[in-house]
Amino acid sequence: MKAIVQDTYGPADVLELRDIDRPSIGDEEVLVEVRAAAVDPGVWVLMTGTPYLARGGFGLRRPKVPIRGRDVAGVVAAVGAGVTRFRPGQEVYGTCPAGSLAEYAKAPQARLAPKPANLTFEQAAAVPVSGMTALQAVRDVAGVRPGQRVLVIGASGGVGSFAVQIAKALGASVTGVCAAAKAEFVRSLGADDVIDYTREQIDRDGAHYDVVVDTGGNRPLSLLRRALTPRGTLVIVGGGHTAYRFTGGMGRTFRAPLLSMVTRGQRLRPMFSGERAEHLEDLTRLIESGAVVPAIDRAYPLAAAPDAIRHLMEGHPAGKVVVTVPGTA
């Protein structure tokens, strides 16, 4: 099969389209014929090996997993002996720890769910990593409730575009932070208001927000706290792909819970996303109800996956960047 692989850390130039063996599956795994995949900042982290802190878990000198990508949507080609939730021919979506930018990918059955009936494969591939992260940040960590005021920083990005829609589905009033060129896009997601970060700061209205979901990765905690109400909640999502080569944006992630221990009322929470079928099933319900619609900025064929990653990190896309597999999508 063809796959996007790498032998060493580096920029997108280290990625190659190669013929490799089709993956073998274990008892609890599913082999998926990939129709579409997607890229996110985590793919860039694993490709470059920065921040260096990440190499402790993913390989000190080279990636332990050579195939890039985690989001996947496709058709079940085979199942392991212990798989009870899926059968060959079923359309699924989810995440692949062993890499998804390939013609075939394997995934634990616990990380897959039936594909939403109203989505194409491209749309479905845009959901898993960013959608599950946004769902957990907004619903589980922040505990957003009807009538609350929510600020989403990075509202036009992959996680942010889902966070805006999920917060609205939970009954919140949502303000999105993005560049002026993306303002109409963010409003189309359901945002009630938009802050252009090139002209206004997020605390322009003072301590206004019950919840701040920060997917931007570089604002100081002091500024984020100024936008929060005295008993508000800050959720820090990601940040590992910022310019600090050793820790990325993880410094804020480490400091936030420590600072939260000495602040009065405000809750400062880092976000560590899990990837489980239950989260995908919750997203499916939101998607099939029409409350959440995946936003796709651009699609690339498998051979152009390096360009997809470059566009993600340099082009500030509106929504998700997806990769299709020629001949199957």
Short mmCIF file of C-alpha atoms in Angstrom, two decimals:
data_model
loop_
_atom_site.label_atom_id
_atom_site.label_comp_id
_atom_site.label_asym_id
_atom_site.label_seq_id
_atom_site.Cartn_x
_atom_site.Cartn_y
_atom_site.Cartn_z
CA MET A 1 0.00 0.00 0.00
CA LYS A 2 1.01 3.65 -0.34
CA ALA A 3 1.60 5.71 2.79
CA ILE A 4 3.15 9.00 3.93
CA VAL A 5 6.15 8.02 6.07
CA GLN A 6 9.26 9.57 7.60
CA ASP A 7 12.57 8.22 8.90
CA THR A 8 13.76 11.29 10.76
CA TYR A 9 12.39 14.43 12.38
CA GLY A 10 12.28 17.61 10.33
CA PRO A 11 10.11 19.88 8.15
CA ALA A 12 7.54 18.57 5.68
CA ASP A 13 10.38 17.71 3.28
CA VAL A 14 11.16 14.60 5.39
CA LEU A 15 7.80 13.07 4.44
CA GLU A 16 7.76 10.60 1.56
CA LEU A 17 5.05 8.72 -0.30
CA ARG A 18 6.20 5.08 -0.26
CA ASP A 19 4.98 1.57 -0.93
CA ILE A 20 4.96 -0.33 2.37
CA ASP A 21 3.30 -3.46 3.73
CA ARG A 22 -0.34 -3.31 4.68
CA PRO A 23 -0.60 -3.27 8.50
CA SER A 24 -1.47 -6.46 10.32
CA ILE A 25 -4.11 -6.19 13.05
CA GLY A 26 -4.43 -7.60 16.54
CA ASP A 27 -7.47 -9.16 18.18
CA GLU A 28 -8.98 -5.81 19.25
CA GLU A 29 -8.04 -3.87 16.10
CA VAL A 30 -9.80 -2.90 12.90
CA LEU A 31 -8.21 -2.55 9.45
CA VAL A 32 -9.69 0.48 7.68
CA GLU A 33 -9.54 1.16 3.96
CA VAL A 34 -8.87 4.88 4.19
CA ARG A 35 -11.05 7.21 2.16
CA ALA A 36 -9.94 10.42 3.87
CA ALA A 37 -7.68 11.58 6.69
CA ALA A 38 -6.88 14.98 8.20
CA VAL A 39 -3.97 16.93 9.66
CA ASP A 40 -3.74 18.92 12.89
CA PRO A 41 -0.94 20.65 14.85
CA GLY A 42 -0.19 17.36 16.57
CA VAL A 43 0.87 15.93 13.20
CA TRP A 44 3.35 18.80 12.88
CA VAL A 45 4.70 18.12 16.39
CA LEU A 46 5.34 14.46 15.57
CA MET A 47 6.82 15.33 12.17
CA THR A 48 9.30 17.90 13.49
CA GLY A 49 9.95 16.43 16.93
CA THR A 50 9.38 19.85 18.49
CA PRO A 51 8.89 20.74 21.20
CA TYR A 52 11.71 18.43 22.26
CA LEU A 53 9.69 17.52 25.34
CA ALA A 54 7.40 15.46 23.08
CA ARG A 55 10.23 13.15 22.01
CA GLY A 56 10.19 11.45 25.39
CA GLY A 57 6.97 9.72 24.39
CA PHE A 58 7.28 9.55 20.61
CA GLY A 59 10.95 8.70 19.98
CA LEU A 60 14.18 10.46 20.96
CA ARG A 61 16.03 10.33 17.62
CA ARG A 62 13.30 9.36 15.17
CA PRO A 63 9.53 8.82 15.34
CA LYS A 64 8.52 5.46 16.80
CA VAL A 65 5.51 5.54 14.45
CA PRO A 66 6.74 6.30 10.89
CA ILE A 67 3.32 6.96 9.31
CA ARG A 68 1.85 10.40 9.96
CA GLY A 69 -1.76 11.33 10.64
CA ARG A 70 -4.37 10.22 13.19
CA ASP A 71 -7.81 11.28 11.91
CA VAL A 72 -9.39 8.69 9.64
CA ALA A 73 -12.63 7.96 7.80
CA GLY A 74 -13.12 4.90 5.65
CA VAL A 75 -14.53 1.43 5.24
CA VAL A 76 -13.77 -1.56 7.44
CA ALA A 77 -11.62 -4.02 5.47
CA ALA A 78 -11.04 -6.59 8.23
CA VAL A 79 -11.52 -7.03 11.98
CA GLY A 80 -9.58 -8.83 14.69
CA ALA A 81 -10.91 -11.91 16.46
CA GLY A 82 -11.99 -9.88 19.49
CA VAL A 83 -13.79 -7.09 17.61
CA THR A 84 -17.54 -7.09 18.27
CA ARG A 85 -18.57 -3.55 17.29
CA PHE A 86 -17.69 -3.55 13.60
CA ARG A 87 -17.89 -5.71 10.50
CA PRO A 88 -16.24 -5.57 7.06
CA GLY A 89 -17.91 -3.07 4.75
CA GLN A 90 -19.05 -0.74 7.53
CA GLU A 91 -18.28 2.97 7.21
CA VAL A 92 -16.36 4.28 10.24
CA TYR A 93 -14.43 7.25 11.55
CA GLY A 94 -12.02 7.81 14.42
CA THR A 95 -8.31 7.93 15.22
CA CYS A 96 -5.37 5.69 14.33
CA PRO A 97 -2.38 5.74 16.72
CA ALA A 98 -0.34 3.88 14.07
CA GLY A 99 -0.92 6.55 11.39
CA SER A 100 -3.72 7.30 8.93
CA LEU A 101 -2.07 9.00 5.92
CA ALA A 102 -2.11 5.74 3.97
CA GLU A 103 -4.33 3.56 1.84
CA TYR A 104 -4.96 1.30 4.84
CA ALA A 105 -4.74 2.05 8.55
CA LYS A 106 -5.29 0.05 11.71
CA ALA A 107 -7.07 1.32 14.81
CA PRO A 108 -8.29 -0.10 18.12
CA GLN A 109 -12.04 -0.66 18.00
CA ALA A 110 -12.29 1.58 21.09
CA ARG A 111 -11.20 4.57 18.95
CA LEU A 112 -13.72 4.13 16.15
CA ALA A 113 -17.43 4.76 15.67
CA PRO A 114 -19.87 4.41 12.78
CA LYS A 115 -19.53 7.35 10.40
CA PRO A 116 -22.32 9.94 10.72
CA ALA A 117 -24.88 9.20 8.03
CA ASN A 118 -25.07 12.79 6.82
CA LEU A 119 -21.32 13.30 6.28
CA THR A 120 -19.03 12.57 3.37
CA PHE A 121 -15.77 10.77 4.11
CA GLU A 122 -13.91 14.10 3.83
CA GLN A 123 -16.21 15.74 6.34
CA ALA A 124 -16.01 12.77 8.70
CA ALA A 125 -12.19 12.76 8.62
CA ALA A 126 -12.26 16.39 9.77
CA VAL A 127 -14.03 15.50 13.02
CA PRO A 128 -12.19 13.07 15.33
CA VAL A 129 -9.10 14.78 16.81
CA SER A 130 -10.38 18.36 16.77
CA GLY A 131 -13.99 17.50 17.48
CA MET A 132 -13.22 15.29 20.48
CA THR A 133 -10.80 17.89 21.85
CA ALA A 134 -13.40 20.65 21.53
CA LEU A 135 -16.15 18.50 23.05
CA GLN A 136 -14.10 17.66 26.11
CA ALA A 137 -12.82 21.23 26.52
CA VAL A 138 -16.25 22.86 26.30
CA ARG A 139 -18.53 20.26 27.86
CA ASP A 140 -16.38 18.22 30.22
CA VAL A 141 -13.61 20.54 31.46
CA ALA A 142 -15.39 23.90 31.28
CA GLY A 143 -18.86 22.51 32.00
CA VAL A 144 -20.56 25.09 29.78
CA ARG A 145 -24.20 25.70 30.69
CA PRO A 146 -27.10 27.54 29.02
CA GLY A 147 -26.85 31.31 29.32
CA GLN A 148 -23.10 31.44 29.97
CA ARG A 149 -20.79 33.72 28.00
CA VAL A 150 -17.99 31.81 26.27
CA LEU A 151 -14.90 33.20 24.54
CA VAL A 152 -13.19 30.91 22.01
CA ILE A 153 -9.67 32.00 21.06
CA GLY A 154 -8.61 30.59 17.70
CA ALA A 155 -12.26 30.27 16.68
CA SER A 156 -11.53 29.76 12.97
CA GLY A 157 -9.17 26.82 13.48
CA GLY A 158 -9.83 23.09 13.70
CA VAL A 159 -10.59 22.85 17.43
CA GLY A 160 -11.97 26.38 17.62
CA SER A 161 -14.52 25.88 14.85
CA PHE A 162 -15.94 22.88 16.71
CA ALA A 163 -15.77 24.64 20.09
CA VAL A 164 -17.91 27.53 18.84
CA GLN A 165 -20.60 25.18 17.57
CA ILE A 166 -20.59 22.91 20.62
CA ALA A 167 -20.82 25.86 23.01
CA LYS A 168 -23.79 27.21 21.03
CA ALA A 169 -25.42 23.76 21.09
CA LEU A 170 -25.10 23.83 24.89
CA GLY A 171 -26.96 27.13 25.04
CA ALA A 172 -24.09 29.57 25.52
CA SER A 173 -23.52 33.02 24.04
CA VAL A 174 -20.25 32.74 22.10
CA THR A 175 -17.62 35.29 21.10
CA GLY A 176 -14.94 34.11 18.69
CA VAL A 177 -11.41 35.51 18.43
CA CYS A 178 -9.89 35.48 14.94
CA ALA A 179 -8.44 37.72 12.24
CA ALA A 180 -10.80 40.08 10.42
CA ALA A 181 -10.65 37.96 7.25
CA LYS A 182 -12.19 35.01 9.13
CA ALA A 183 -14.88 36.99 10.97
CA GLU A 184 -17.75 36.05 8.66
CA PHE A 185 -16.69 32.42 8.72
CA VAL A 186 -16.74 32.40 12.53
CA ARG A 187 -20.15 34.08 12.56
CA SER A 188 -21.40 31.39 10.16
CA LEU A 189 -20.46 28.82 12.80
CA GLY A 190 -22.90 30.49 15.18
CA ALA A 191 -20.74 33.01 17.04
CA ASP A 192 -22.74 35.92 18.45
CA ASP A 193 -19.78 38.29 18.35
CA VAL A 194 -16.23 38.37 16.98
CA ILE A 195 -13.05 40.01 18.27
CA ASP A 196 -10.43 40.85 15.64
CA TYR A 197 -7.21 40.09 17.52
CA THR A 198 -5.21 42.37 15.20
CA ARG A 199 -7.17 45.41 16.43
CA GLU A 200 -8.60 44.58 19.87
CA GLN A 201 -7.43 42.65 22.90
CA ILE A 202 -9.52 39.85 24.38
CA ASP A 203 -10.14 41.78 27.61
CA ARG A 204 -11.71 44.73 25.76
CA ASP A 205 -14.94 44.23 27.75
CA GLY A 206 -13.23 43.53 31.07
CA ALA A 207 -14.07 40.48 33.19
CA HIS A 208 -16.89 39.47 30.86
CA TYR A 209 -16.66 35.73 30.17
CA ASP A 210 -17.75 32.76 32.24
CA VAL A 211 -15.55 30.48 30.14
CA VAL A 212 -12.48 31.14 28.00
CA VAL A 213 -11.33 28.32 25.71
CA ASP A 214 -7.85 29.18 24.45
CA THR A 215 -6.65 27.24 21.42
CA GLY A 216 -4.24 30.02 20.42
CA GLY A 217 -1.32 28.93 22.55
CA ASN A 218 0.60 32.13 23.29
CA ARG A 219 -1.35 34.65 25.39
CA PRO A 220 -0.12 35.15 28.98
CA LEU A 221 -2.25 33.76 31.77
CA SER A 222 -2.57 37.24 33.28
CA LEU A 223 -4.33 38.51 30.14
CA LEU A 224 -6.60 35.48 29.91
CA ARG A 225 -7.62 35.91 33.54
CA ARG A 226 -8.55 39.56 32.94
CA ALA A 227 -11.20 38.41 30.47
CA LEU A 228 -12.71 35.96 32.99
CA THR A 229 -15.41 36.67 35.53
CA PRO A 230 -14.30 36.27 39.17
CA ARG A 231 -15.59 32.68 39.16
CA GLY A 232 -14.88 31.93 35.51
CA THR A 233 -13.09 28.95 33.97
CA LEU A 234 -10.11 29.03 31.62
CA VAL A 235 -9.38 25.94 29.50
CA ILE A 236 -5.98 25.82 27.79
CA VAL A 237 -5.99 23.61 24.69
CA GLY A 238 -2.73 22.55 23.08
CA GLY A 239 0.08 25.01 22.56
CA GLY A 240 2.81 22.47 21.83
CA HIS A 241 3.41 23.84 18.33
CA THR A 242 4.49 27.33 19.35
CA ALA A 243 7.99 28.72 18.90
CA TYR A 244 9.57 27.47 22.13
CA ARG A 245 11.64 24.53 20.92
CA PHE A 246 12.00 22.70 24.25
CA THR A 247 8.56 23.07 25.84
CA GLY A 248 6.42 24.62 23.08
CA GLY A 249 3.48 26.36 24.72
CA MET A 250 3.35 23.78 27.50
CA GLY A 251 4.73 26.22 30.06
CA ARG A 252 1.27 27.72 30.49
CA THR A 253 -0.20 24.23 30.74
CA PHE A 254 2.08 23.45 33.66
CA ARG A 255 1.60 26.83 35.38
CA ALA A 256 -2.18 27.08 35.09
CA PRO A 257 -3.18 24.45 37.70
CA LEU A 258 -0.54 25.76 40.12
CA LEU A 259 -1.83 29.30 39.74
CA SER A 260 -5.39 28.04 40.09
CA MET A 261 -4.56 26.79 43.58
CA VAL A 262 -3.86 30.33 44.79
CA THR A 263 -6.51 32.27 42.86
CA ARG A 264 -9.87 32.99 44.40
CA GLY A 265 -12.77 31.65 42.41
CA GLN A 266 -11.25 31.36 38.94
CA ARG A 267 -10.53 27.85 37.64
CA LEU A 268 -7.52 27.52 35.31
CA ARG A 269 -7.51 24.11 33.63
CA PRO A 270 -5.15 22.50 31.11
CA MET A 271 -6.79 20.28 28.52
CA PHE A 272 -5.52 16.73 27.93
CA SER A 273 -7.78 15.15 25.35
CA GLY A 274 -8.75 11.49 25.36
CA GLU A 275 -9.85 9.61 22.25
CA ARG A 276 -12.72 7.20 22.87
CA ALA A 277 -15.64 5.85 20.89
CA GLU A 278 -18.06 7.39 23.40
CA HIS A 279 -16.86 10.87 22.48
CA LEU A 280 -17.26 10.12 18.77
CA GLU A 281 -20.79 8.85 19.38
CA ASP A 282 -21.66 12.06 21.24
CA LEU A 283 -20.30 14.06 18.31
CA THR A 284 -22.31 11.94 15.88
CA ARG A 285 -25.52 12.89 17.68
CA LEU A 286 -24.63 16.58 17.45
CA ILE A 287 -23.69 16.23 13.78
CA GLU A 288 -26.75 14.24 12.75
CA SER A 289 -28.99 16.75 14.56
CA GLY A 290 -27.45 19.57 12.53
CA ALA A 291 -26.01 21.36 15.58
CA VAL A 292 -22.41 20.74 14.42
CA VAL A 293 -21.16 20.82 10.83
CA PRO A 294 -17.47 20.09 10.09
CA ALA A 295 -15.80 23.01 8.34
CA ILE A 296 -13.23 22.09 5.67
CA ASP A 297 -10.75 24.68 4.47
CA ARG A 298 -9.04 22.65 1.75
CA ALA A 299 -8.54 19.05 0.60
CA TYR A 300 -5.32 17.51 -0.76
CA PRO A 301 -4.62 14.13 -2.38
CA LEU A 302 -2.49 11.67 -0.43
CA ALA A 303 0.65 12.41 -2.46
CA ALA A 304 0.35 16.10 -1.51
CA ALA A 305 0.02 15.48 2.24
CA PRO A 306 3.27 17.42 2.94
CA ASP A 307 1.62 20.45 1.29
CA ALA A 308 -1.44 19.96 3.48
CA ILE A 309 0.74 20.18 6.59
CA ARG A 310 2.55 23.25 5.26
CA HIS A 311 -0.78 24.93 4.58
CA LEU A 312 -2.03 24.08 8.05
CA MET A 313 0.97 25.62 9.80
CA GLU A 314 1.48 28.62 7.48
CA GLY A 315 -1.90 29.48 6.00
CA HIS A 316 -4.19 29.91 9.05
CA PRO A 317 -6.96 27.78 7.50
CA ALA A 318 -10.65 28.29 8.21
CA GLY A 319 -11.62 24.93 9.63
CA LYS A 320 -9.85 21.63 8.91
CA VAL A 321 -7.37 20.56 6.26
CA VAL A 322 -8.12 17.07 4.95
CA VAL A 323 -6.32 14.50 2.81
CA THR A 324 -8.13 12.19 0.39
CA VAL A 325 -6.92 8.86 -0.96
CA PRO A 326 -6.97 8.85 -4.78
CA GLY A 327 -9.29 6.33 -6.35
CA THR A 328 -11.39 5.76 -3.23
CA ALA A 329 -12.84 9.11 -2.12
#
